[in-house]
Coordinates of C-alpha atoms (C1' of nucleotides) in Angstrom, one line a residue:
Chain A
M2 CA 88.7 98.4 66.5
A3 CA 87.7 101.4 64.5
D4 CA 90.4 103.6 63.2
T5 CA 91.7 106.2 65.5
R6 CA 90.3 109.7 65.7
W7 CA 93.5 111.7 66.1
L8 CA 93.7 115.0 67.8
D9 CA 93.0 117.9 65.6
E10 CA 95.3 120.9 65.4
G11 CA 93.6 122.8 68.3
E12 CA 93.4 119.8 70.5
Q13 CA 97.0 118.9 70.0
R14 CA 98.2 122.3 70.7
T15 CA 96.1 122.4 73.9
W16 CA 97.3 119.0 74.9
R17 CA 101.0 119.6 74.5
T18 CA 100.9 123.0 76.0
F19 CA 98.9 121.7 78.9
L20 CA 101.4 118.8 79.5
A21 CA 104.4 121.1 79.4
A22 CA 102.8 123.6 81.7
V23 CA 101.8 121.0 84.2
H24 CA 105.2 119.4 84.2
L25 CA 107.0 122.6 84.8
L26 CA 104.5 123.7 87.4
E27 CA 104.9 120.6 89.4
G28 CA 108.6 120.9 89.2
S29 CA 108.5 124.4 90.3
L30 CA 106.3 123.8 93.3
D31 CA 108.2 120.8 94.4
R32 CA 111.6 122.5 94.1
Q33 CA 110.4 125.5 96.1
L34 CA 109.0 123.4 98.9
R35 CA 111.9 121.1 99.1
R36 CA 114.3 124.0 99.3
D37 CA 112.4 126.0 101.9
S38 CA 111.0 123.2 104.0
G39 CA 112.6 120.0 103.1
L40 CA 109.3 118.5 102.1
P41 CA 108.1 117.3 98.7
H42 CA 104.8 118.8 97.6
A43 CA 102.9 115.6 98.2
Y44 CA 104.1 115.5 101.8
Y45 CA 103.2 119.1 102.3
Q46 CA 99.7 118.4 101.0
A47 CA 99.3 115.7 103.6
L48 CA 100.3 118.0 106.4
A49 CA 97.9 120.6 105.0
M50 CA 95.0 118.2 105.0
L51 CA 95.7 117.1 108.5
S52 CA 96.0 120.7 109.7
E53 CA 92.4 121.3 108.5
A54 CA 91.0 118.2 110.0
P55 CA 89.3 118.4 113.4
G56 CA 92.0 117.7 115.9
G57 CA 94.6 117.7 113.3
A58 CA 94.0 114.0 112.8
L59 CA 92.6 111.7 110.2
T60 CA 92.6 108.0 109.5
M61 CA 95.0 106.9 106.8
T62 CA 92.2 106.0 104.6
E63 CA 90.5 109.4 105.0
L64 CA 93.7 111.1 104.3
A65 CA 94.4 109.0 101.3
G66 CA 91.0 109.8 99.9
L67 CA 91.5 113.5 100.3
L68 CA 94.9 113.4 98.6
R69 CA 93.7 110.9 96.0
S70 CA 96.7 108.9 97.0
S71 CA 97.1 105.1 97.0
P72 CA 97.3 103.5 100.4
S73 CA 100.8 102.4 99.6
R74 CA 102.0 105.9 98.7
L75 CA 100.5 107.4 101.8
S76 CA 102.0 104.7 104.0
H77 CA 105.5 105.4 102.7
A78 CA 104.9 109.1 103.1
A79 CA 103.6 108.7 106.6
A80 CA 106.6 106.6 107.5
R81 CA 108.9 109.4 106.5
L82 CA 106.8 112.2 108.1
E83 CA 106.7 110.2 111.3
E84 CA 110.4 109.6 111.2
D85 CA 110.9 113.3 110.9
G86 CA 108.5 113.9 113.8
L87 CA 106.0 115.8 111.8
I88 CA 103.1 113.5 112.4
H89 CA 102.6 110.5 114.6
R90 CA 100.5 107.4 114.1
F91 CA 98.5 105.5 116.6
K92 CA 95.5 103.2 116.9
R93 CA 92.2 104.0 118.5
L94 CA 91.2 101.8 121.4
G95 CA 88.6 99.3 120.2
D96 CA 89.7 99.4 116.6
R97 CA 93.0 97.7 115.9
R98 CA 92.8 98.0 112.2
T99 CA 92.4 101.7 111.6
T100 CA 95.4 103.9 112.0
I101 CA 95.1 107.6 112.9
A102 CA 97.7 110.1 111.6
E103 CA 98.0 113.2 113.7
L104 CA 99.9 116.3 113.1
T105 CA 102.5 117.0 115.8
P106 CA 103.3 120.5 117.1
R107 CA 106.5 120.3 115.1
G108 CA 104.6 119.3 112.0
L109 CA 102.3 122.2 112.4
K110 CA 105.2 124.5 112.9
V111 CA 106.9 123.2 109.7
L112 CA 103.7 123.6 107.8
R113 CA 103.1 127.1 109.1
E114 CA 106.6 128.1 108.1
A115 CA 106.3 126.6 104.7
A116 CA 102.9 127.9 103.9
P117 CA 103.6 131.6 103.0
G118 CA 106.4 130.8 100.6
H119 CA 104.3 128.0 99.0
V120 CA 101.3 130.3 98.5
R121 CA 103.5 132.9 97.0
E122 CA 104.8 130.3 94.6
V123 CA 101.3 129.1 93.7
R124 CA 100.4 132.7 93.0
R125 CA 103.5 133.4 91.0
V126 CA 103.1 130.4 88.7
L127 CA 99.4 130.4 88.4
F128 CA 97.0 132.9 89.8
D129 CA 99.0 136.1 89.3
S130 CA 98.8 135.7 85.5
L131 CA 95.3 134.4 85.2
T132 CA 92.2 136.6 85.0
R133 CA 89.3 136.0 87.4
E134 CA 87.4 134.5 84.5
Q135 CA 90.2 132.1 83.7
V136 CA 90.4 130.9 87.3
D137 CA 86.7 130.0 87.1
Q138 CA 87.2 128.4 83.8
L139 CA 90.1 126.3 85.1
R140 CA 88.0 125.2 88.0
E141 CA 85.2 124.1 85.8
I142 CA 87.6 122.2 83.5
S143 CA 89.3 120.6 86.4
E144 CA 85.9 119.5 87.8
V145 CA 85.0 117.9 84.6
M146 CA 88.3 116.0 84.4
L147 CA 87.9 115.0 88.0
G148 CA 84.4 113.8 87.3
E149 CA 85.8 111.5 84.6
L150 CA 88.8 110.3 86.6
D151 CA 87.3 109.9 90.0
P152 CA 83.6 109.1 89.6
E153 CA 83.3 108.2 93.2
G154 CA 84.0 111.8 93.9
R155 CA 85.6 112.2 97.3
E156 CA 84.9 115.5 98.9
P157 CA 87.0 118.2 97.2
R158 CA 87.3 120.1 100.5
C159 CA 87.8 119.5 104.1
P160 CA 85.1 120.5 106.5
G161 CA 86.9 121.0 109.8
S162 CA 88.5 124.0 111.4
G163 CA 90.7 122.6 114.2
G164 CA 93.6 123.4 112.1
A165 CA 95.7 126.3 110.9
G166 CA 93.7 128.1 108.3
D167 CA 94.0 127.7 104.6
R168 CA 97.5 126.6 104.0
D169 CA 97.3 126.6 100.2
Chain B
M1018 CA 108.2 140.2 104.2
A1019 CA 104.7 141.3 104.0
D1020 CA 102.0 139.1 105.4
T1021 CA 100.7 136.5 103.1
R1022 CA 97.8 136.9 100.7
W1023 CA 96.2 133.6 101.1
L1024 CA 94.1 132.0 98.5
D1025 CA 90.5 133.0 98.6
E1026 CA 87.6 130.6 98.4
G1027 CA 87.4 130.4 94.7
E1028 CA 91.1 130.2 94.2
Q1029 CA 91.5 127.4 96.7
R1030 CA 88.8 125.3 95.2
T1031 CA 90.3 125.8 91.8
W1032 CA 93.7 125.0 93.0
R1033 CA 92.8 121.8 94.8
T1034 CA 90.5 120.5 92.1
F1035 CA 93.2 121.2 89.6
L1036 CA 95.9 119.4 91.5
A1037 CA 93.7 116.4 92.1
A1038 CA 92.6 116.2 88.4
V1039 CA 96.2 116.5 87.2
H1040 CA 97.4 113.9 89.6
L1041 CA 94.8 111.4 88.5
L1042 CA 95.2 112.3 84.9
E1043 CA 98.9 111.6 84.9
G1044 CA 98.3 108.3 86.7
S1045 CA 95.7 107.3 84.2
L1046 CA 97.8 108.0 81.2
D1047 CA 100.9 106.4 82.6
R1048 CA 99.1 103.3 83.6
Q1049 CA 97.5 102.9 80.2
L1050 CA 100.7 103.3 78.3
R1051 CA 102.7 101.0 80.6
R1052 CA 100.1 98.4 80.3
D1053 CA 99.7 98.5 76.6
S1054 CA 103.2 99.3 75.5
G1055 CA 105.5 98.9 78.4
L1056 CA 106.5 102.6 78.2
P1057 CA 106.0 105.3 80.8
H1058 CA 104.3 108.4 79.5
A1059 CA 107.5 110.5 79.5
Y1060 CA 109.3 107.9 77.3
Y1061 CA 106.4 107.7 74.9
Q1062 CA 106.6 111.5 74.5
A1063 CA 110.2 111.2 73.7
L1064 CA 109.5 108.7 70.9
A1065 CA 106.6 110.9 69.7
M1066 CA 108.9 113.9 69.4
L1067 CA 111.5 111.9 67.5
S1068 CA 108.9 110.6 65.1
E1069 CA 108.0 114.1 64.1
A1070 CA 111.5 115.3 63.7
P1071 CA 113.0 115.3 60.2
G1072 CA 114.7 111.9 59.9
G1073 CA 113.4 110.7 63.2
A1074 CA 116.4 112.2 64.9
L1075 CA 117.3 115.0 67.3
T1076 CA 120.2 116.0 69.4
M1077 CA 119.7 115.2 73.1
T1078 CA 119.6 118.9 73.9
E1079 CA 116.9 119.6 71.3
L1080 CA 114.9 116.7 72.5
A1081 CA 115.2 117.8 76.1
G1082 CA 114.0 121.2 75.1
L1083 CA 110.9 119.9 73.4
L1084 CA 110.1 117.7 76.3
R1085 CA 111.0 120.3 78.8
S1086 CA 113.2 117.7 80.5
S1087 CA 116.4 118.1 82.3
P1088 CA 119.5 116.7 80.5
S1089 CA 119.8 114.2 83.2
R1090 CA 116.3 112.9 83.0
L1091 CA 116.6 112.5 79.2
S1092 CA 119.9 110.8 79.5
H1093 CA 118.5 108.1 81.8
A1094 CA 115.4 107.8 79.6
A1095 CA 117.6 107.5 76.5
A1096 CA 119.7 104.8 78.1
R1097 CA 116.6 102.7 78.7
L1098 CA 115.1 103.3 75.3
E1099 CA 118.3 102.4 73.7
E1100 CA 118.7 99.3 75.7
D1101 CA 115.2 98.3 74.5
G1102 CA 116.3 99.0 71.0
L1103 CA 113.7 101.8 70.5
I1104 CA 116.2 104.5 69.7
H1105 CA 119.9 104.5 69.1
R1106 CA 122.5 107.2 69.9
F1107 CA 125.5 108.2 67.9
K1108 CA 127.8 111.2 67.3
R1109 CA 128.0 113.2 64.2
L1110 CA 131.4 113.3 62.5
G1111 CA 133.1 116.5 63.3
D1112 CA 131.3 117.1 66.5
R1113 CA 132.3 114.8 69.4
R1114 CA 130.2 116.6 72.0
T1115 CA 126.7 116.5 70.6
T1116 CA 124.8 113.2 70.7
I1117 CA 122.0 112.4 68.2
A1118 CA 119.1 110.2 69.3
E1119 CA 117.4 108.5 66.4
L1120 CA 114.2 106.4 66.4
T1121 CA 114.8 102.9 65.3
P1122 CA 112.3 101.0 63.1
R1123 CA 111.4 99.0 66.2
G1124 CA 110.9 102.3 68.1
L1125 CA 108.6 103.6 65.4
K1126 CA 106.7 100.3 65.4
V1127 CA 106.2 100.4 69.2
L1128 CA 105.1 104.1 68.9
R1129 CA 102.7 103.3 66.1
E1130 CA 101.1 100.5 68.0
A1131 CA 100.8 102.5 71.2
A1132 CA 99.4 105.6 69.7
P1133 CA 95.8 104.7 69.1
G1134 CA 95.2 103.5 72.6
H1135 CA 96.9 106.5 74.0
V1136 CA 94.9 108.9 72.0
R1137 CA 91.8 107.1 73.0
E1138 CA 92.8 107.5 76.6
V1139 CA 93.6 111.2 76.2
R1140 CA 90.1 111.7 74.7
R1141 CA 88.5 109.7 77.4
V1142 CA 90.0 111.6 80.3
L1143 CA 90.0 115.0 78.7
F1144 CA 88.6 116.0 75.4
D1145 CA 85.5 113.9 75.4
S1146 CA 84.1 115.8 78.3
L1147 CA 85.2 119.3 77.4
T1148 CA 83.3 121.6 75.1
R1149 CA 85.1 123.2 72.2
E1150 CA 85.2 126.4 74.2
Q1151 CA 86.8 124.8 77.2
V1152 CA 89.5 123.3 75.1
D1153 CA 90.3 126.8 73.8
Q1154 CA 90.2 128.1 77.4
L1155 CA 92.5 125.4 78.6
R1156 CA 95.0 126.2 75.9
E1157 CA 95.0 129.8 76.7
I1158 CA 95.4 129.1 80.4
S1159 CA 98.2 126.6 79.7
E1160 CA 99.9 129.1 77.5
V1161 CA 99.8 131.7 80.3
M1162 CA 101.3 129.2 82.8
L1163 CA 103.9 128.2 80.3
G1164 CA 104.8 131.8 79.8
E1165 CA 105.5 132.2 83.4
L1166 CA 107.3 128.9 83.9
D1167 CA 109.3 128.8 80.8
P1168 CA 110.0 132.4 79.7
E1169 CA 112.6 131.3 77.2
G1170 CA 109.8 129.6 75.4
R1171 CA 111.0 126.7 73.5
E1172 CA 108.9 126.0 70.4
P1173 CA 105.6 124.4 71.4
R1174 CA 105.5 122.3 68.3
C1175 CA 107.8 120.4 66.0
P1176 CA 108.2 121.6 62.4
G1177 CA 109.2 118.4 60.7
S1178 CA 107.3 115.8 58.8
G1179 CA 109.7 112.9 58.4
G1180 CA 107.8 111.0 61.0
A1181 CA 104.7 109.2 61.6
G1182 CA 101.9 111.7 61.9
D1183 CA 100.5 113.2 65.0
R1184 CA 100.9 110.6 67.6
D1185 CA 99.2 112.4 70.4
Chain C
dC453 C1' 79.7 81.5 116.1
dC454 C1' 82.4 80.0 112.4
dG455 C1' 84.6 80.8 107.9
dG456 C1' 85.0 83.5 103.9
dA457 C1' 85.0 88.2 102.1
dA458 C1' 86.0 92.8 102.7
dT459 C1' 88.7 96.4 104.9
dA460 C1' 93.0 98.9 106.7
dC461 C1' 97.3 99.3 106.3
dT462 C1' 102.2 97.9 105.5
dT463 C1' 106.2 96.1 103.2
dG464 C1' 109.7 95.3 99.6
dA465 C1' 111.3 95.4 95.1
dG466 C1' 111.6 97.8 90.9
dA467 C1' 111.6 102.0 88.1
dG468 C1' 111.9 106.9 87.1
dT469 C1' 113.3 111.6 88.6
dT470 C1' 116.3 114.8 90.7
dC471 C1' 120.4 116.8 92.2
dA472 C1' 125.3 117.4 92.4
dA473 C1' 129.3 116.1 90.5
dT474 C1' 132.0 114.7 86.4
dT475 C1' 133.9 114.1 81.8
dG476 C1' 134.9 115.5 77.5
dT477 C1' 134.6 119.0 73.9
dG478 C1' 134.1 123.4 71.6
dT479 C1' 134.7 128.6 72.0
dT480 C1' 136.7 132.8 73.0
dC481 C1' 139.8 136.1 74.5
dT482 C1' 144.4 137.9 74.9
Chain D
dA1073 C1' 148.8 129.0 71.5
dG1074 C1' 147.1 128.7 76.0
dA1075 C1' 143.9 129.5 79.7
dA1076 C1' 139.4 130.2 81.1
dC1077 C1' 134.9 129.5 80.1
dA1078 C1' 130.7 127.6 78.3
dC1079 C1' 128.3 123.7 76.5
dA1080 C1' 126.7 118.6 75.8
dA1081 C1' 125.9 114.8 77.8
dT1082 C1' 126.5 111.2 81.4
dT1083 C1' 126.8 109.1 86.0
dG1084 C1' 125.7 107.7 90.7
dA1085 C1' 123.2 108.3 94.9
dA1086 C1' 119.1 109.5 97.2
dC1087 C1' 114.3 109.7 97.1
dT1088 C1' 109.5 108.9 95.8
dC1089 C1' 106.1 106.4 93.6
dT1090 C1' 104.0 102.1 91.8
dC1091 C1' 102.7 97.6 91.9
dA1092 C1' 102.1 93.1 93.9
dA1093 C1' 102.0 90.6 98.1
dG1094 C1' 101.4 90.1 102.7
dT1095 C1' 99.5 90.7 107.6
dA1096 C1' 96.1 91.8 110.6
dT1097 C1' 91.5 92.9 111.8
dT1098 C1' 86.5 93.4 111.2
dC1099 C1' 82.2 92.3 109.0
dC1100 C1' 78.6 89.3 107.6
dG1101 C1' 75.9 85.3 105.9
dG1102 C1' 74.5 80.8 107.0

DNA sequence: CCGGAATACTTGAGAGTTCAATTGTGTTCT
DNA sequence: AGAACACAATTGAACTCTCAAGTATTCCGG
C-alpha cells in the first residue's frame, strides 16, 4: 500500500466547503418540504417521478432506478406513502412479481401544492445565487461524479408526459 | 403569491444530476468508512476536526459550528464516540456549563488508520475525475451555496496544528 | 419440464438524525 | 440581590435509512 496522497490546500478547501454546503442544503430542503407538505424530500422526489411517468405509474424497480434508491428504501417509503393515500400499489395481471406504484389523485394534489414552495426553495438556496455559467459547470461536475458513482447510468430524466409538469 | 417560475431545461438537468450525484457520493463515503473503521462519515468528520484543534479538544459548541451540526446531533454522536472510547468529555473548572470534547489516543489511532482509505475514496469518487479547473469551480459554487445557507459563516477551516495533519 | 439461478419486492432490526422539551448555568438589568 | 433572559448541552420519541434475510415469482439450461 503506497503512502497516501493527501488532499492539497485547494482540494481540501473545496471538499470541506462542498460537504458543508451539501449538508445544509439538504437540511434546508427537507425542512421546507416537511413543514409545508409533511413529506421528506426523498418522498417528494418519488411523487415527482411518478407524476412524470406515463399514467403516473411505475414499477418499484423503475422508480428505484430513477431515484437511485435501494429497493429496501423505496419499499419503506412506498409503505408510508401508501398509508397516507398518496400512492397505491398493485400487481399487473399475468405478472405476480412486479409491483406497480401509482400516484393517487390525492398524491398528485399534495405534490402540486408542495411544488411551488419547493421550487422557490431550490432557487433560493441554489440557482438564484449562481451565474448561468456556474449552473452549467455544476451540471458537468455532477455528471462526472455520477459517471464514477453510477457507471450503469440510469436515465437522468423521465421521458413521459402523463403527469403534472416539471415539479422540481 | 406570484405564479411559480419553474426550473428551465438546463436547471432541471443540473438539479437532478446534482441530487443523484450527491446522494450516491454520500452513500459511497459512508459505506467505505463504516466498513473500514466502523464509523459513519459524520463521526469521522468530528474526529478529524478534533485532531486539528489545538490540544485535540474543542467545546461542543465549537465543534458543532465546524461541523455545521445541530447541538442535538453532536450530543448523540459524542455519546457514541465516548462510549467507544474515541473521545472523552469533561468540564473546565470554573465553567460548569461548557463541555469539552477531547480526542483520546485511541480516537486518534482510529482516525489515523481510517484516513488513508477515506482520502482514497474521496479521490476516487471526486477529485480523480475532475480537472483542476473544475475543482476550483466546485469550490466557488460551494462557497456561494454556503453563503446563502449559512450567512453567519463559521470558519471554513481550523487554525490549529496540535493534531494529526490533514485527515481529509 | 424440472431445478437452480436470477429477479422483484418486503420485512425487521439497528443506527443516526431531527425536533421539541428539559436541565443546569452564566449574564444582565434594575 | 433577584428576576428575567440567554446560552450550553442533553434527552427521548418519532422517523428514515441501511443492511441482512426472507418470500415469492420468473427465467433458463439441460
